[in-house]
Coordinates of C-alpha atoms and ligand atoms in Angstrom, one line a residue:
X1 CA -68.6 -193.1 -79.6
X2 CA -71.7 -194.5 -81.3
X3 CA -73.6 -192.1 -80.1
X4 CA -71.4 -189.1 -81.1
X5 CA -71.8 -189.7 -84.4
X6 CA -75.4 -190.7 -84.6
X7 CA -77.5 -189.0 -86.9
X8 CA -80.3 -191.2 -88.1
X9 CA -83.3 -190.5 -89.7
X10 CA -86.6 -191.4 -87.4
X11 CA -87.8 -194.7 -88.9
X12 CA -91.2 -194.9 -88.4
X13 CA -92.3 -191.2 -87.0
X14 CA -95.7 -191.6 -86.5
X15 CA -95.3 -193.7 -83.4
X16 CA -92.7 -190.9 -82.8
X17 CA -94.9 -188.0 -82.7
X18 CA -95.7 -188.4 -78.9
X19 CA -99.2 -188.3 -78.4
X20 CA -101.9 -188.8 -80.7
X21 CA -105.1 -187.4 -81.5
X22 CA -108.5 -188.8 -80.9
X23 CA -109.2 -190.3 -84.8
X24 CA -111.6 -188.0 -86.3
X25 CA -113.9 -191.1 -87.2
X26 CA -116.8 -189.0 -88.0
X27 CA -114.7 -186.8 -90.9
X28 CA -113.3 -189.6 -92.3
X29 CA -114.3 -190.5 -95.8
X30 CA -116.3 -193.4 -95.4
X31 CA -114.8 -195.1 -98.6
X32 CA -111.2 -195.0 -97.5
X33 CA -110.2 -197.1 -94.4
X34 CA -108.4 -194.7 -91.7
X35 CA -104.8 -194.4 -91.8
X36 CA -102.2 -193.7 -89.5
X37 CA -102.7 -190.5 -87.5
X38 CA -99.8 -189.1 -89.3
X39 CA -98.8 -184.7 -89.2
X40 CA -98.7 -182.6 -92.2
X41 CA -97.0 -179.3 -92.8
X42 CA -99.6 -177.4 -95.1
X43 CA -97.9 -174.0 -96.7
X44 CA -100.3 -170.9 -98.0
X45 CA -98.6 -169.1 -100.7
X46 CA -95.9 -167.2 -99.1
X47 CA -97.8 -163.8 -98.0
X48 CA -101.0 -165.2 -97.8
X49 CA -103.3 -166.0 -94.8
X50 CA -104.3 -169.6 -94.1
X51 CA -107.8 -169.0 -94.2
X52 CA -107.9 -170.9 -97.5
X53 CA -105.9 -173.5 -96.8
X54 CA -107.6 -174.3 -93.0
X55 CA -110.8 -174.8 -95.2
X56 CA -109.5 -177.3 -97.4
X57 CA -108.0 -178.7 -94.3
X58 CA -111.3 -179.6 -92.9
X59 CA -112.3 -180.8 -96.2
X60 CA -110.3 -183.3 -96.8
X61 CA -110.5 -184.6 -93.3
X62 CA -107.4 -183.1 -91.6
X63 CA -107.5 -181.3 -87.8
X64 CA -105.9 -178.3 -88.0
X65 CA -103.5 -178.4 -84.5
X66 CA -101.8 -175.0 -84.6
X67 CA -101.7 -172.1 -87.0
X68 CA -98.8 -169.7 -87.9
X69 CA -100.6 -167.4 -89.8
X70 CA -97.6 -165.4 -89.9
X71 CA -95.9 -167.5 -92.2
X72 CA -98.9 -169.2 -94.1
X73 CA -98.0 -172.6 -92.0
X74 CA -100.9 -175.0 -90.6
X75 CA -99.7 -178.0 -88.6
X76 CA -102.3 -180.7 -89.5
X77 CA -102.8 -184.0 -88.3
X78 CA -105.1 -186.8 -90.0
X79 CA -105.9 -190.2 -90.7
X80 CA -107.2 -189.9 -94.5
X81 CA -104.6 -191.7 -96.4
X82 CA -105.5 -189.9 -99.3
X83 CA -104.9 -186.1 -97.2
X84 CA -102.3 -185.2 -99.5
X85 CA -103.9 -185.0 -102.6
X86 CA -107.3 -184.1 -101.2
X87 CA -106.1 -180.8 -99.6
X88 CA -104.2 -179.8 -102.8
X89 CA -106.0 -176.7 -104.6
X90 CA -106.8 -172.8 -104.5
X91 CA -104.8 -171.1 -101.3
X92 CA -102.4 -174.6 -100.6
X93 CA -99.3 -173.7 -101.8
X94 CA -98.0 -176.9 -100.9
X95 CA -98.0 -180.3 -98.1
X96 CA -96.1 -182.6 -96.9
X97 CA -95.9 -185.1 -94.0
X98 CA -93.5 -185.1 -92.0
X99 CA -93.3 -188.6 -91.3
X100 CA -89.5 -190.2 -91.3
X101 CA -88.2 -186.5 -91.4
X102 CA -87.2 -186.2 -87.5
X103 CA -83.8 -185.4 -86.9
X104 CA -82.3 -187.4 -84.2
X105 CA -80.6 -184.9 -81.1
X106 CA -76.7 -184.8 -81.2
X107 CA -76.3 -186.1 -77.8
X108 CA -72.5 -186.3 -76.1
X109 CA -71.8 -188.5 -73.3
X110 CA -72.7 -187.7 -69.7
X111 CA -70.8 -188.3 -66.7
X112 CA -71.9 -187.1 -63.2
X113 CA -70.0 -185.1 -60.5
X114 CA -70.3 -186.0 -56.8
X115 CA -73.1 -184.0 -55.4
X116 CA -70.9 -183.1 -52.4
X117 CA -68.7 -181.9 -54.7
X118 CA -71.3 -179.4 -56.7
X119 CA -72.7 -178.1 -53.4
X120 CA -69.9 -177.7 -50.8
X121 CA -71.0 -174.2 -50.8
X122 CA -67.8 -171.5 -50.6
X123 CA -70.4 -168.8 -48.9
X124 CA -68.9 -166.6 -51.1
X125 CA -71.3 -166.3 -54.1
X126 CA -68.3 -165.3 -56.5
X127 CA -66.4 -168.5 -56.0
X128 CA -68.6 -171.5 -57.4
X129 CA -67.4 -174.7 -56.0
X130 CA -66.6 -176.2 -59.4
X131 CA -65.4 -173.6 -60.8
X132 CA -62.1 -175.0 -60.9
X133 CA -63.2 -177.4 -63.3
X134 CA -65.1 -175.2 -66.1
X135 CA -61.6 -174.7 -68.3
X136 CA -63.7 -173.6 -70.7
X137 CA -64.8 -170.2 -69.2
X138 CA -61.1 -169.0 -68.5
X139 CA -60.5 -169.8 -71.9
X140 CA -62.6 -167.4 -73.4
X141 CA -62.4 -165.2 -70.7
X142 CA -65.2 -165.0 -68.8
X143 CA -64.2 -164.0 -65.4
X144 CA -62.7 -160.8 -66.4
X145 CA -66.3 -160.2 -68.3
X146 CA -67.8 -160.7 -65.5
X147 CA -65.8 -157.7 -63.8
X148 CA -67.6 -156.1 -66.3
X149 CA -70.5 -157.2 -67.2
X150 CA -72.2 -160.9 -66.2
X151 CA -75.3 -160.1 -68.2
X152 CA -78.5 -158.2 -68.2
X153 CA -82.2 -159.6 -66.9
X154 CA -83.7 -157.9 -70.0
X155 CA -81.8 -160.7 -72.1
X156 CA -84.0 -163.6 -72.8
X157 CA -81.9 -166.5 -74.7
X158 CA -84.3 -169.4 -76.0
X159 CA -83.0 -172.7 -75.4
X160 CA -84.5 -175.3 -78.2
X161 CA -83.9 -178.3 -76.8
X162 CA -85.3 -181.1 -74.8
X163 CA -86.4 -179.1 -72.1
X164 CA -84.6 -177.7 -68.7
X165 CA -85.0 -178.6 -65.1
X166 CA -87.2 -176.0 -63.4
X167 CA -86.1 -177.1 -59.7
X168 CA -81.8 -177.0 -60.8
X169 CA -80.6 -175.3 -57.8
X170 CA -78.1 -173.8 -60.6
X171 CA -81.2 -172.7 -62.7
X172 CA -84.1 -172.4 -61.0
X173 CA -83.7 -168.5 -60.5
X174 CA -82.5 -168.2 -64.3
X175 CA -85.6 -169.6 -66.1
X176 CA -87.9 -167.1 -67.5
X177 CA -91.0 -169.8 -66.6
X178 CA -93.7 -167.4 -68.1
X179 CA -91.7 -167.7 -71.7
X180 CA -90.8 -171.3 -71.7
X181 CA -93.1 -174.1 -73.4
X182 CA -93.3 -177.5 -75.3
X183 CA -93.2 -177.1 -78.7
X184 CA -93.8 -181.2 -79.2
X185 CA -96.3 -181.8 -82.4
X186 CA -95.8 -178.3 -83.4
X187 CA -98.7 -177.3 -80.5
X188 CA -97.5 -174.9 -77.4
X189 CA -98.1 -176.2 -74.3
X190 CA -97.1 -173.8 -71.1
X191 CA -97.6 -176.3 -68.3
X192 CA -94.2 -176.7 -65.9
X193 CA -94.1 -180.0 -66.6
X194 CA -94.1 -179.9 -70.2
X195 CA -91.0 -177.9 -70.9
X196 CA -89.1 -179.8 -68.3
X197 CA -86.8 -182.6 -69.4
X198 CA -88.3 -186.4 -69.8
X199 CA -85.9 -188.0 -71.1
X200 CA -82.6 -186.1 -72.1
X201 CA -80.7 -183.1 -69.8
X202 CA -79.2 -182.5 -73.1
X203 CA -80.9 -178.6 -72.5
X204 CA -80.4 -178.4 -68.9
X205 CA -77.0 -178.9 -69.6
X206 CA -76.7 -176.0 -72.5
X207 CA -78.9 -174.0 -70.1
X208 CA -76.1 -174.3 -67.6
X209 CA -73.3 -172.9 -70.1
X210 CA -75.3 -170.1 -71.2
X211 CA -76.9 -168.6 -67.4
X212 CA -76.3 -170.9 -64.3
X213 CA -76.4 -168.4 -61.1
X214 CA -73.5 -167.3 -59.7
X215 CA -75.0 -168.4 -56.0
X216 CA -72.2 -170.2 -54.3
X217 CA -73.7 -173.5 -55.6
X218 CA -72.2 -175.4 -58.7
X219 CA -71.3 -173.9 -61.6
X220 CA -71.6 -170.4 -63.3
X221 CA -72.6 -169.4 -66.4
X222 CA -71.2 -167.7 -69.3
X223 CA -73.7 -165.0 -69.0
X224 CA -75.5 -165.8 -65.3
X225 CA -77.0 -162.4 -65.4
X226 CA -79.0 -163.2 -68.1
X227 CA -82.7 -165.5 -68.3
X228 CA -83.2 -168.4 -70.1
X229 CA -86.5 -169.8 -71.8
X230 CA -86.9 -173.6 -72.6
X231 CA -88.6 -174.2 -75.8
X232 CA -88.7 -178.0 -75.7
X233 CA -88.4 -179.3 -79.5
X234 CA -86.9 -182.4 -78.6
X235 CA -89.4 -185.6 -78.1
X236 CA -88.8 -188.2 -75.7
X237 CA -87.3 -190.7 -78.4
X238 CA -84.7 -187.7 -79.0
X239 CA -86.0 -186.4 -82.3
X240 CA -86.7 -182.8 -83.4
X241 CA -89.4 -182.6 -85.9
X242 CA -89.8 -180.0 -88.3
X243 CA -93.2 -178.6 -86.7
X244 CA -91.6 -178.7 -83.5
X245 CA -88.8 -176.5 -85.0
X246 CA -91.2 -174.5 -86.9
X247 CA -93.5 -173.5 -83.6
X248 CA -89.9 -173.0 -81.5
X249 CA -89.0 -170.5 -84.2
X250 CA -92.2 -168.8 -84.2
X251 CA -92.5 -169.0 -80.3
X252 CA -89.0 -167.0 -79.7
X253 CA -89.8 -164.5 -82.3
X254 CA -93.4 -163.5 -80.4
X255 CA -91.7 -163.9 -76.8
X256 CA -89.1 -161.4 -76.9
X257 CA -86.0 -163.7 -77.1
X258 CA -83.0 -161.7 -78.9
X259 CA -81.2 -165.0 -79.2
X260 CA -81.5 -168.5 -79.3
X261 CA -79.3 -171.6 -79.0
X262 CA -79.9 -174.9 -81.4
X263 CA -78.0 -177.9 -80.4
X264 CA -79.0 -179.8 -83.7
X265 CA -79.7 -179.3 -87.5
X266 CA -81.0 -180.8 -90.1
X267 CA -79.6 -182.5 -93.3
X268 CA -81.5 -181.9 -96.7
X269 CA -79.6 -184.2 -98.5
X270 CA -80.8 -187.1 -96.7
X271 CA -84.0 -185.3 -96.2
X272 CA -85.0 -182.8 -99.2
X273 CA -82.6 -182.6 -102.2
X274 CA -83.6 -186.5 -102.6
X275 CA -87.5 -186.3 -102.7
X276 CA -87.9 -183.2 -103.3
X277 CA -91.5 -183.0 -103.8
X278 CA -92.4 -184.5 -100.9
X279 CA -90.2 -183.1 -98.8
X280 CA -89.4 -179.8 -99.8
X281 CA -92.6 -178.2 -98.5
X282 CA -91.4 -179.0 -95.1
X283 CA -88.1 -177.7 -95.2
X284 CA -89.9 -175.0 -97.0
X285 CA -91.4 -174.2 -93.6
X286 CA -89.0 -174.1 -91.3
X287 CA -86.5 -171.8 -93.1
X288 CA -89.9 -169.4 -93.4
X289 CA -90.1 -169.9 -89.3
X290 CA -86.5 -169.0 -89.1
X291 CA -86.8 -166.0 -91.5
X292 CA -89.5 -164.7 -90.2
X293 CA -88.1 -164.8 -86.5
X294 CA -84.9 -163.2 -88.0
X295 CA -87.1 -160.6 -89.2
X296 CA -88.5 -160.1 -85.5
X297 CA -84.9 -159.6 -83.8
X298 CA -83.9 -163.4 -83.0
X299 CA -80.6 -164.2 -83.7
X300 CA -80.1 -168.2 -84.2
X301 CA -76.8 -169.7 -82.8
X302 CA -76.5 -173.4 -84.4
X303 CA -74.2 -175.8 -83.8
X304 CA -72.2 -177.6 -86.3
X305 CA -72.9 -181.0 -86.2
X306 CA -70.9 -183.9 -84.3
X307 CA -69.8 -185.9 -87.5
X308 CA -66.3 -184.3 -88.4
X309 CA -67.9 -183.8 -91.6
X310 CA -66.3 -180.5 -94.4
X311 CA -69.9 -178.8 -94.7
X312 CA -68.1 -176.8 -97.2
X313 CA -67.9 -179.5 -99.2
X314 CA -71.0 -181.1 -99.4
X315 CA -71.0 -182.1 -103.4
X316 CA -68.5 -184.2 -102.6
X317 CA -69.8 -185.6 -99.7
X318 CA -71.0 -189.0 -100.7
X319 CA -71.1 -190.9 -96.6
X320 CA -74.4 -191.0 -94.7
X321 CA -74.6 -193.5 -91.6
X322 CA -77.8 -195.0 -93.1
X323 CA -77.2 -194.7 -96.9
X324 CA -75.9 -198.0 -97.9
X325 CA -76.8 -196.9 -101.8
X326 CA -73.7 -195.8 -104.2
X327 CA -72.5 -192.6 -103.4
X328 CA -74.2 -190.1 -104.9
X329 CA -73.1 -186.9 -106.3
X330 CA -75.0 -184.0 -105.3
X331 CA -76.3 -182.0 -107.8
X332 CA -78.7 -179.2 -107.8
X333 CA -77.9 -177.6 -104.8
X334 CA -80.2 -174.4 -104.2
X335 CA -81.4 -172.6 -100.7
X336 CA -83.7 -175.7 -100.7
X337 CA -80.9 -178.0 -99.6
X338 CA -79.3 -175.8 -97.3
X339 CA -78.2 -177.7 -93.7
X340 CA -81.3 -176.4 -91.8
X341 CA -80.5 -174.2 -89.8
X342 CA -77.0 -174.0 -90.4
X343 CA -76.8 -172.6 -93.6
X344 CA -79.6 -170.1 -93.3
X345 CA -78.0 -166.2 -94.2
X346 CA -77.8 -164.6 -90.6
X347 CA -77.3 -168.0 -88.5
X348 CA -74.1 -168.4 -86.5
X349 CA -73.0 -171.4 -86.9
X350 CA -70.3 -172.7 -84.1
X351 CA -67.6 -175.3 -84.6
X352 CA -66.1 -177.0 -81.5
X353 CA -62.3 -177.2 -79.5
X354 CA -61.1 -179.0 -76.8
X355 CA -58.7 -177.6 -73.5
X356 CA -55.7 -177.2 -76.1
X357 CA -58.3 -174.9 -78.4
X358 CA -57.6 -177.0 -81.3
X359 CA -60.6 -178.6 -82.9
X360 CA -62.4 -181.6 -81.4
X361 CA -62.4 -184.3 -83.0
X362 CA -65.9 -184.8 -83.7
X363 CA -66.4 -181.4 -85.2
X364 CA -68.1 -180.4 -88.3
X365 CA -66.4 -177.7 -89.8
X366 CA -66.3 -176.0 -93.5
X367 CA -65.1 -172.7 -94.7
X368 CA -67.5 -170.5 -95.4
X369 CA -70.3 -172.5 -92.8
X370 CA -68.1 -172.3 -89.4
X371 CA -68.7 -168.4 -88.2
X372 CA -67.0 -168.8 -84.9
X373 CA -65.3 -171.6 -82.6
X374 CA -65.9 -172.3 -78.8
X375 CA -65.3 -175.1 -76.3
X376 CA -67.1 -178.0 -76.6
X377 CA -64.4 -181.0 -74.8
X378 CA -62.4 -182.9 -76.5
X379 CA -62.2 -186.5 -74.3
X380 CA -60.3 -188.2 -77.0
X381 CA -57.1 -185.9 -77.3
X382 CA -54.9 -186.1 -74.3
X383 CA -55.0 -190.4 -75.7
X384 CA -55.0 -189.8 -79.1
X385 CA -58.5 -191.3 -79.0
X386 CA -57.6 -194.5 -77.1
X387 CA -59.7 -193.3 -74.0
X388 CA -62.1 -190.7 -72.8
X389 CA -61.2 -188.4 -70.4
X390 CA -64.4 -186.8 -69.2
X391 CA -62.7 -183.7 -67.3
X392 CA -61.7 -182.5 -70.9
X393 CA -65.6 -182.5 -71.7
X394 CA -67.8 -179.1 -70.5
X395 CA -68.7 -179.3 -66.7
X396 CA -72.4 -178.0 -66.9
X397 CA -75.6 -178.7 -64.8
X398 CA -77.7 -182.1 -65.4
X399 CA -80.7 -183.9 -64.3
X400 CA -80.3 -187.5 -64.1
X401 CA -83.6 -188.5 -65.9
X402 CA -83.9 -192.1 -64.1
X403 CA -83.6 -190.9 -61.1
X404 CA -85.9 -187.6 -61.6
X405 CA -82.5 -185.4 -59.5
X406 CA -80.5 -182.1 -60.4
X407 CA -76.8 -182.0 -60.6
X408 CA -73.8 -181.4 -62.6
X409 CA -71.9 -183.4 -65.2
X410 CA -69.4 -183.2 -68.1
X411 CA -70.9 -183.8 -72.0
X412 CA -69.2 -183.1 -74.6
X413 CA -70.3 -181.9 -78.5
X414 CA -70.6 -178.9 -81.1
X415 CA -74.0 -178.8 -78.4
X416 CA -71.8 -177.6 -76.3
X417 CA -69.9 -175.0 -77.9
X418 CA -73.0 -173.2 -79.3
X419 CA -73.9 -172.2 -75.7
X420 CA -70.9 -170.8 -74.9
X421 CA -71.3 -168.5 -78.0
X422 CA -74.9 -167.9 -77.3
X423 CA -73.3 -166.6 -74.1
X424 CA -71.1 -164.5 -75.1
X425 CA -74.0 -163.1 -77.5
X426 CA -76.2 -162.3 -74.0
X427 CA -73.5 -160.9 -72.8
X428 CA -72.6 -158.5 -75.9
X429 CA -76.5 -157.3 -76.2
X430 CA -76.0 -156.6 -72.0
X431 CA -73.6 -154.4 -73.0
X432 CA -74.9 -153.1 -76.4
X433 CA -78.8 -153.0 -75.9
X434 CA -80.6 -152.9 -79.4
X435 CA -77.8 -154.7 -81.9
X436 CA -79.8 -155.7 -84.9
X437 CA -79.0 -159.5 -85.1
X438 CA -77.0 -158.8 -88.1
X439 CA -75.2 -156.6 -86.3
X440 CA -74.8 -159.1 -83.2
X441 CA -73.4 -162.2 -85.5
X442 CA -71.0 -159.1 -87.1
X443 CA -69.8 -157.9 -83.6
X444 CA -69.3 -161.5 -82.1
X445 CA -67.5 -162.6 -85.2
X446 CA -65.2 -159.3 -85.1
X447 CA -64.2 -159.7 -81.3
X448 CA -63.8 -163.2 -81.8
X449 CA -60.0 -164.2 -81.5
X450 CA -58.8 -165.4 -84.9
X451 CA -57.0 -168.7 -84.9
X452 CA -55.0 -170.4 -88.1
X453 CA -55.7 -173.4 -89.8
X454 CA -53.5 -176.3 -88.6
X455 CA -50.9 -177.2 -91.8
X456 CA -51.6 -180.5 -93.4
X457 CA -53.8 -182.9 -92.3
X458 CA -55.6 -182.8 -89.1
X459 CA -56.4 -185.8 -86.7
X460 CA -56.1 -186.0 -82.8
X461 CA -57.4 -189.1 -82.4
X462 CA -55.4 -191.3 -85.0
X463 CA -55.6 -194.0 -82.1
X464 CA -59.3 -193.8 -82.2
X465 CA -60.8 -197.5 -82.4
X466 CA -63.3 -196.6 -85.1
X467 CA -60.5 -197.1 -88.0
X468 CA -58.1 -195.8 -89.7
X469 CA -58.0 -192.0 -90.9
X470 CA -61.5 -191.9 -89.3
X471 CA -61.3 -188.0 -88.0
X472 CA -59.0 -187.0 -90.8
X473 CA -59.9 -182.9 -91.4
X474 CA -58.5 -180.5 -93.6
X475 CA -58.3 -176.8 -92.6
X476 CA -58.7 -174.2 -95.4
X477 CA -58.7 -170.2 -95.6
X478 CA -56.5 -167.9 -94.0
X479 CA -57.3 -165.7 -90.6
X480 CA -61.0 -166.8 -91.3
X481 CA -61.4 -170.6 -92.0
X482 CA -63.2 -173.7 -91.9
X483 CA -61.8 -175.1 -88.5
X484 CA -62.5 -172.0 -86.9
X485 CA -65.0 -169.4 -88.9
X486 CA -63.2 -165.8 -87.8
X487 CA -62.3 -167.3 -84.3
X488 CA -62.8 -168.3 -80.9
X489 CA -65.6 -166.3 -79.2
X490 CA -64.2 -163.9 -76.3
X491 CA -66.7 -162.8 -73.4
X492 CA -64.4 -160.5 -72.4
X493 CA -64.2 -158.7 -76.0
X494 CA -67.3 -158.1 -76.3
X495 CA -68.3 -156.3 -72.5
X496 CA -65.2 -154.1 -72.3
Ligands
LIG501 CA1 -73.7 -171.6 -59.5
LIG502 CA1 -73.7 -168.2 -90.7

């Protein structure tokens, strides 16, 4: 449970950031003791190059890492505790460390299959061995796409994530290896081993809903015709920084990925509407990352968040896990404190439902956020929340990170039902080379199977042992609501 609803801020992010820098002892002021090696987001006015801005860099004793000249955006890293104000002036539109503002991965519980099981080979490449057990691609109606259509190599989906297993007998054929990196620090790094999972299979597993082979062997796919890329945002502590997120962004849009799938976003409330001056920069640069990869043919498919939370209504919203203030009203909401990148225009945002196709119990959802619904388990349901039944959770492929081994496993989370939408999207641009991604979100909202709200209020887990009322959710709309956006997302719909 605890871990289904996590979503905590990093605490102390500069022990986070994964390796540090030599310190740049010889640049440092000599007045000022060094600091902690700590990264900066440092924004040129919007349109501008960072030619400027890299010079004042330098000058105030900052190492310029990586540089998205596309979008004005240097990722900096120093040890002058004064860098902030020192790099302020002509070409810096604005800085801000990033320190404290990871955002912790929404990862569902895990439970293995029997090897035996994954690999008693049928010999007939159409029959995966466990395919008896993926309820989830019957329910959206992926074998009969497949008939049709089980996706096209010339679809690249980007997977930003913590990585995927390059030897997954499930994946190894499916990886575009030449497109995949680390993104960790907000620096590319191509190697292998860098984009392959160290701690979490969190994006080996998504990889496995979106493109695992049809090869006799495991699972399939929602789209196993396609290729996937890893773009490994998520550190081995399990946090997505924002330069991670901004050089994952950048990296699909300059790679040739048409889609990509996000298993985790970003709260402003906590993280920008509060501080704003600090912090605003930063979110600043990421929605300019996700525009500008917009702008280059990526469309972003986001999940909704694990905390059963009405992201509709947000000014009401007064619960975080690790505010123990007064609740707060929220005031001055603008595009600045949009859920990053949820509630970017052009972002399809996915809620999640269990085998019955009624909303999971840990789901976000919010009318007006939610553009479509897919699986993502619901282990609570068949008890009312009492137990966890894993078989109700997405059967997907895994690497057991203690043991360093492939194989396949249930999880369950919104993590999971973005994939199956990011699926469905390969398989619709298989189909319909060339959709705009305006036109994509359009088309997979449109052959999408509407669903109604439930009447009253909504809670399969009233047994649950967190408390009372704990996963009470209220539907509104009509034939397009906040439970389910304009529907459940059909493979077959969008191939035929
Ligand atoms: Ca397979
Ligand atoms: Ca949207």
């Amino acid at each position: 449970m605890q871990n289904l609803r996590r979503k905590t801020l990093a605490a102390a992010s500069a022990v986070s950031l994964g390796v540090g820098l030599a310190v740049t002892g010889g640049l440092a002021p000599a007045a000022s003791a060094a600091g902690p090696d700590t990264t900066y987001l440092v924004l040129a006015p919007q349109g501008a190059t960072t030619d400027k801005a890299a010079a004042r860099v330098a000058a105030a004793a900052g190492t310029v890492v990586a540089t998205y000249d596309r979008i004005g955006v240097l990722v900096v890293r120093s040890t002058n505790p004064s860098f902030t104000t020192a790099v302020a002036g002509a070409g810096v539109e604005s800085v801000a460390s990033t320190a404290g503002l990871g955002s912790a991965l929404d990862e569902g519980e895990t439970v293995e299959v029997s090897a035996a099981q994954a690999v008693a080979a049928t010999a007939d490449p159409t029959a995966e061995p466990l395919f008896g057990q993926q309820w989830d691609m019957p329910m959206i109606d992926v074998p009969q796409a497949h008939a049709v259509n089980a996706g096209s190599p010339d679809v690249l989906v980007g997977v930003l994530d913590s990585g995927i297993s390059s030897t997954h007998p499930d994946l190894a054929t499916q990886i575009a290896r030449d497109k995949s990196t680390s993104c960790l620090g907000g620096v590319t790094d191509t190697t292998e081993a860098a984009w392959n999972p160290t701690t979490s299979d969190h994006g080996t597993h998504v990889a496995g809903t979106i493109a695992a082979a049809v090869n006799g062997v495991g699972v399939t796919g929602v789209a196993p015709g396609v290729k996937v890329a890893a773009v490994k945002v998520v550190n081995d502590d399990g946090y997505i920084f924002p330069e991670a997120a901004v050089c994952g962004f950048m990296w699909a849009a300059e790679h040739g990925m048409q889609l990509t799938n996000n298993s985790y976003y970003i709260d402003p409330w906590q993280l920008n509407c509060r501080n704003d001056a600090r912090q605003r920069p930063v979110w600043q640069a990421v929605q300019r990352a996700i525009r500008y990869s917009q702008s280059k043919g990526v469309l972003h498919v986001v999940s909704a968040g694990n905390s059963n939370w009405d992201l509709a209504h947000k000014i009401t919203d007064t619960g975080s896990p690790n505010n123990t203030d007064e609740p707060e009203v929220r005031e001055n909401l603008t595009n600045s404190c949009l859920v990053l990148p949820a509630e970017v225009p052009g972002v399809v945002t996915v809620s999640a439902v269990g085998p019955t196709g009624d909303k999971s119990y840990y789901s976000s959802y919010g009318q007006g956020v939610i553009d479509v619904t897919a699986p993502g388990g619901d282990t609570r349901f068949r008890t009312q929340g009492v137990r966890s039944t894993l078989t109700d959770g997405i059967l997907s492929t895994t690497f057991n990170t203690a043991t360093r081994t492939d194989g396949w496993g249930y999880k369950q989370g919104t993590s999971m039902a973005g994939p199956h939408a990011a699926g469905v999207a390969a398989l619709a641009l298989s189909a319909h080379p060339g959709m705009t991604p305006g036109q994509l979100g359009s088309f997979l909202e449109r052959t999408a199977e509407a669903k109604a709200c439930p009447t009253g209020v909504y809670n399969p887990v009233p047994l649950i042992p967190t408390g009372p009322n704990a996963y009470d959710a209220t539907c509104s709309g009509g034939k397009r609501n906040g439970f389910y956006g304009a529907g459940m997302v059909n493979a077959y719909n969008v191939v035929r």
